[in-house]
PDB file of C-alpha atoms in Angstrom:
ATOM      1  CA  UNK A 498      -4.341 -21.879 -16.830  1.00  0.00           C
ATOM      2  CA  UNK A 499      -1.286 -21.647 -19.003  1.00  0.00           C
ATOM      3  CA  UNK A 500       1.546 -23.641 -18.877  1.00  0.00           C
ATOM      4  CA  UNK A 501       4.108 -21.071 -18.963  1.00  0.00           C
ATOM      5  CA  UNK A 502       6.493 -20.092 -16.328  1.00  0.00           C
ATOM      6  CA  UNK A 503       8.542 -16.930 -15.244  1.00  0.00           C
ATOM      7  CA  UNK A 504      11.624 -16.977 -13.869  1.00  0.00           C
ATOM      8  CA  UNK A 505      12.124 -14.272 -10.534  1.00  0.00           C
ATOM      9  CA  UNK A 506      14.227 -12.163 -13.187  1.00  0.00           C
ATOM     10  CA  UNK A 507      11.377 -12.559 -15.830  1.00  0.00           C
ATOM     11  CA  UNK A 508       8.905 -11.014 -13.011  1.00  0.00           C
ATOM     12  CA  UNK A 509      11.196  -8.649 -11.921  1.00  0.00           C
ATOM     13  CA  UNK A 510      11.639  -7.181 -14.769  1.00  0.00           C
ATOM     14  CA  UNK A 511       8.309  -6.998 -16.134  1.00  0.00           C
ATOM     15  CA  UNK A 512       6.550  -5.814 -12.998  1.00  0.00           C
ATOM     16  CA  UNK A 513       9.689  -3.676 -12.401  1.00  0.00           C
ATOM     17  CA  UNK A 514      10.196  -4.112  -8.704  1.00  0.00           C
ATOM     18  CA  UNK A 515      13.104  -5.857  -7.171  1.00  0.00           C
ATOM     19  CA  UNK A 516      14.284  -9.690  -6.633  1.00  0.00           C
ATOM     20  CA  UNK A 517      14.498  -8.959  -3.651  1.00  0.00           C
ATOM     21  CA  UNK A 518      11.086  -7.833  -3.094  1.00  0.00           C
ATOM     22  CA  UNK A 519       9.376 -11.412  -4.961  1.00  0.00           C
ATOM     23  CA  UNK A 520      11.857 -13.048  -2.498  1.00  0.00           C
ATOM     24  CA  UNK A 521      10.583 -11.034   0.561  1.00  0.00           C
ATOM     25  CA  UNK A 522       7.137 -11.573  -0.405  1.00  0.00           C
ATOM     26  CA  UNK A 523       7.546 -15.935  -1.002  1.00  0.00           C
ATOM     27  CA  UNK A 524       9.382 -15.425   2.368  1.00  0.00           C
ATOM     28  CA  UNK A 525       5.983 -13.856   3.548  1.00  0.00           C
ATOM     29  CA  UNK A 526       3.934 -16.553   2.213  1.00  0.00           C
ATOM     30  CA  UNK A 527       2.468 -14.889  -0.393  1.00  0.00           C
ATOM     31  CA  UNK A 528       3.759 -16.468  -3.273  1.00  0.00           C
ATOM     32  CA  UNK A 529       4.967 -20.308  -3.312  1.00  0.00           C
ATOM     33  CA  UNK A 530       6.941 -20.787  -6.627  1.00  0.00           C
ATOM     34  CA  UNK A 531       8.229 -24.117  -7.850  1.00  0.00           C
ATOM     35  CA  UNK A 532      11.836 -25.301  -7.188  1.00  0.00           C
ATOM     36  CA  UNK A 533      14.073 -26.901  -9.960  1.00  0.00           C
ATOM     37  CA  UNK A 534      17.143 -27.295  -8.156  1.00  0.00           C
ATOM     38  CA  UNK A 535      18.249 -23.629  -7.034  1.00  0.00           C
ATOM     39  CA  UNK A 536      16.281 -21.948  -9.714  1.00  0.00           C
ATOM     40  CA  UNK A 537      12.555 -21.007  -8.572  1.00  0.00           C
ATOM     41  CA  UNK A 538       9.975 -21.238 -11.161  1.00  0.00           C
ATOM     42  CA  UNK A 539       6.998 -19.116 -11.010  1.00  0.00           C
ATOM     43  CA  UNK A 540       3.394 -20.104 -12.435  1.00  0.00           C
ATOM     44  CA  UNK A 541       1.019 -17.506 -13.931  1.00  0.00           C
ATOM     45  CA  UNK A 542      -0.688 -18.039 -10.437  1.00  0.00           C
ATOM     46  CA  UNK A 543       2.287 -16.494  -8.790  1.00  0.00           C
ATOM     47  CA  UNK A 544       2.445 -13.792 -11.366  1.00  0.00           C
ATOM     48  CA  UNK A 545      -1.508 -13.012 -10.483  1.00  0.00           C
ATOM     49  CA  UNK A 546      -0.488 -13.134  -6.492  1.00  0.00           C
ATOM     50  CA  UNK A 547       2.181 -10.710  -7.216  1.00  0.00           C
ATOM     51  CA  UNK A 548       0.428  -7.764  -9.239  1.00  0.00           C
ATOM     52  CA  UNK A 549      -2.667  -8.401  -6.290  1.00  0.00           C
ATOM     53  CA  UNK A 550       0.077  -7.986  -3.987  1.00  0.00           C
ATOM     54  CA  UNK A 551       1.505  -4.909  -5.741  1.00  0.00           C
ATOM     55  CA  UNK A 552      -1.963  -3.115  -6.377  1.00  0.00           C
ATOM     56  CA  UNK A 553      -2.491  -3.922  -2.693  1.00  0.00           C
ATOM     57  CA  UNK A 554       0.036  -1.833  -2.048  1.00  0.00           C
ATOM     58  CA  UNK A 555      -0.258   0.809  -3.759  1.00  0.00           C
ATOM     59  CA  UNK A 556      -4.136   1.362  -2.559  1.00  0.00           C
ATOM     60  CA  UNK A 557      -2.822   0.438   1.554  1.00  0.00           C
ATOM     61  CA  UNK A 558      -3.641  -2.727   2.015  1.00  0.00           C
ATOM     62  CA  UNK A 559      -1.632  -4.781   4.424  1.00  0.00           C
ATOM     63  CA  UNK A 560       0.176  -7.738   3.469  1.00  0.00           C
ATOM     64  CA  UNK A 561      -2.316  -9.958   5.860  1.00  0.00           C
ATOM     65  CA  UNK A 562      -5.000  -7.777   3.610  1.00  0.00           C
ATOM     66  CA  UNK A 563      -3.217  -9.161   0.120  1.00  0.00           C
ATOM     67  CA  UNK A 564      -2.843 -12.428   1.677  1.00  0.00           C
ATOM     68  CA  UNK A 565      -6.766 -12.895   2.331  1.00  0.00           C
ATOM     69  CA  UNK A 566      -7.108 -11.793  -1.108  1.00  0.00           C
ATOM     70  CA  UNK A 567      -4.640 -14.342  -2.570  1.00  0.00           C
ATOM     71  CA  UNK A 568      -6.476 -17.065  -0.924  1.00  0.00           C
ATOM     72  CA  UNK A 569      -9.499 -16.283  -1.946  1.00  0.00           C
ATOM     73  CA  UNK A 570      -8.357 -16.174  -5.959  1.00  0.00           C
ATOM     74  CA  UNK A 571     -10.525 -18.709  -7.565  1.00  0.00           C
ATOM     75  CA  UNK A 572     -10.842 -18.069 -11.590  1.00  0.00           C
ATOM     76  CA  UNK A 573     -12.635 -21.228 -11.704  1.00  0.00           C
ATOM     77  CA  UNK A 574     -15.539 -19.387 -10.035  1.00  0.00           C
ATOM     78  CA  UNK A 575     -15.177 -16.699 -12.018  1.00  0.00           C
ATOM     79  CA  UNK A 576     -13.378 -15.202  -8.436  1.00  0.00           C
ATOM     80  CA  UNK A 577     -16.890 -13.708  -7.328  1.00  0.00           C
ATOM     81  CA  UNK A 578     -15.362 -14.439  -3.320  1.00  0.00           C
ATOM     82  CA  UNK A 579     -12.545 -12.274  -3.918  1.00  0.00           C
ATOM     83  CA  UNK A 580     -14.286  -9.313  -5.988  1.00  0.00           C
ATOM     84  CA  UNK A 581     -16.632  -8.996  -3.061  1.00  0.00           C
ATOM     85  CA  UNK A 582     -13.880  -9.105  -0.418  1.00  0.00           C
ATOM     86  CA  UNK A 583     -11.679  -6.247  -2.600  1.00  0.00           C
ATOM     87  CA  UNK A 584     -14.707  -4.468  -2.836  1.00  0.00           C
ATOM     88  CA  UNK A 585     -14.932  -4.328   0.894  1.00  0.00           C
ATOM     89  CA  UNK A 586     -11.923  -4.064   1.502  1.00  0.00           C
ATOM     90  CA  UNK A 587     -12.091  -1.305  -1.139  1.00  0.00           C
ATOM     91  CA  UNK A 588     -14.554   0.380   0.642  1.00  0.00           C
ATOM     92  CA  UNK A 589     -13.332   0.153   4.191  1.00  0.00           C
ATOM     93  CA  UNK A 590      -9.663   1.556   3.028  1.00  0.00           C
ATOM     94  CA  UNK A 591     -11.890   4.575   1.427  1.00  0.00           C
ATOM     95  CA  UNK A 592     -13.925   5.480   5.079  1.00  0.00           C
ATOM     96  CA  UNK A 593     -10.096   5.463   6.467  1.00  0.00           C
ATOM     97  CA  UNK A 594      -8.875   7.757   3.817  1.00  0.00           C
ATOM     98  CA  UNK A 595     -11.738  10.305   4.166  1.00  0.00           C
ATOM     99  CA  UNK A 596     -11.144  10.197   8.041  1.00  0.00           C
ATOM    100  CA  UNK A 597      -7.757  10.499   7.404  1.00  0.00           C
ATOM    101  CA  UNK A 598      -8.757  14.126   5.435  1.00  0.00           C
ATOM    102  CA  UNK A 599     -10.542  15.406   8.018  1.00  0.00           C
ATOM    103  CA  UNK A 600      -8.134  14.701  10.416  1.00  0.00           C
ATOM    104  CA  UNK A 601      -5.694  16.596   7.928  1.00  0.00           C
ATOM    105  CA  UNK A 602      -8.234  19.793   7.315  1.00  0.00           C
ATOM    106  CA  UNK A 603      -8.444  19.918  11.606  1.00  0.00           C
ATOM    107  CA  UNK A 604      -4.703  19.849  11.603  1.00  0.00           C
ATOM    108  CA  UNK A 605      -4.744  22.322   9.580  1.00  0.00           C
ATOM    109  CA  UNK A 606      -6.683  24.659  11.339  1.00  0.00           C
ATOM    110  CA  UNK A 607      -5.330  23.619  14.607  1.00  0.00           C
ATOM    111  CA  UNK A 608      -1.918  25.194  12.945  1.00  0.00           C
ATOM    112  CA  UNK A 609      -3.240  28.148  11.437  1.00  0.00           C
ATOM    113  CA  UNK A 610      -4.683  29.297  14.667  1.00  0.00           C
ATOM    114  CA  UNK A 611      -1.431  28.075  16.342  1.00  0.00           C
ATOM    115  CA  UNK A 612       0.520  30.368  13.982  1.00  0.00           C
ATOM    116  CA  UNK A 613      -1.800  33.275  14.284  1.00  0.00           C
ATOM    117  CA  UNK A 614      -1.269  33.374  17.837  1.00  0.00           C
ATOM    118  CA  UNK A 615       2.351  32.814  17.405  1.00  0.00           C
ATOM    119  CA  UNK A 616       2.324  35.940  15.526  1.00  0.00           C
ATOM    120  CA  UNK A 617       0.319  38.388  17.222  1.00  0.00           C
ATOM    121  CA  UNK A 618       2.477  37.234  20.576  1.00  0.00           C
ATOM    122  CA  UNK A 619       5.740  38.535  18.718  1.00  0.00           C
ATOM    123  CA  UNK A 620       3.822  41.762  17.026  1.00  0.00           C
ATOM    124  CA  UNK A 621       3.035  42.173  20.825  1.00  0.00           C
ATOM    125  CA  UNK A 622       6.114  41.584  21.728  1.00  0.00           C
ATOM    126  CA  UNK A 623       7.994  43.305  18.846  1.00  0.00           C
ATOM    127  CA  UNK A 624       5.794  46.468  20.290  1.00  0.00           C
ATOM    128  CA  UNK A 625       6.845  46.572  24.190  1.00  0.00           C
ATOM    129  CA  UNK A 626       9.997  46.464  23.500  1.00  0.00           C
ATOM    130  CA  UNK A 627       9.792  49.323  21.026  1.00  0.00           C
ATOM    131  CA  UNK A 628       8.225  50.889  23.868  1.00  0.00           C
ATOM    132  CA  UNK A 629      10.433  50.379  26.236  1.00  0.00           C
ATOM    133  CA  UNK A 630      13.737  51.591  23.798  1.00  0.00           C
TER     134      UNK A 630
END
């Protein structure tokens, strides 16, 4: 691996989130950058953790989901552990999302039906007392 380091401001800015959000995530355990007096140093390691940590994210994995993932980075072995676990994990979060649309498409239904009822009650409604004036 290379020798070169990032400060939090250098990762902040190039993965454009928030100091506060590389902080949050150390605080989490999922990144463990260097000290040098009050200044925290950050390896290419950390950088890795952090864009696994953002993808993560951004496909619904948990943070204890990221952090599994993060412990399992090897490049020395070619990370072959951690490609199979995404790929489950990949898989797995793609089952939930397709349950997730069927739940949506029943909701759906449930409402229109809801809504048609809803509306024939008032044209019902709307009638008697038509009637009744």
């Amino acid at each position: 691996m290379s020798s070169q380091t990032y400060s939090i401001s250098d990762l902040a800015r190039e993965l454009d989130i928030t100091t506060r959000a590389i902080r949050f995530y150390e605080e989490q355990g999922l990144l463990s950058p260097e000290r040098r007096g009050q200044e925290r140093v950050y390896s290419p390691r950390d950088k890795v953790s952090l864009k696994l940590i953002l993808r993560g994210k951004r496909i619904g994995f948990s943070l204890a989901e990221c952090r599994e993932l993060i412990e399992l980075y090897d490049p020395s072995s070619g990370n072959t552990k951690q490609l199979h676990s995404m790929l489950a994990k990949i898989s797995e979060r793609r089952e939930q999302l397709e349950q997730q649309l069927l739940d949506i498409e029943q909701m759906k239904l449930e409402l229109d039906t809801a809504e048609e009822r809803c509306v024939q009650a008032l044209e019902q409604t709307l009638k008697s007392q038509e009637v009744i004036q």
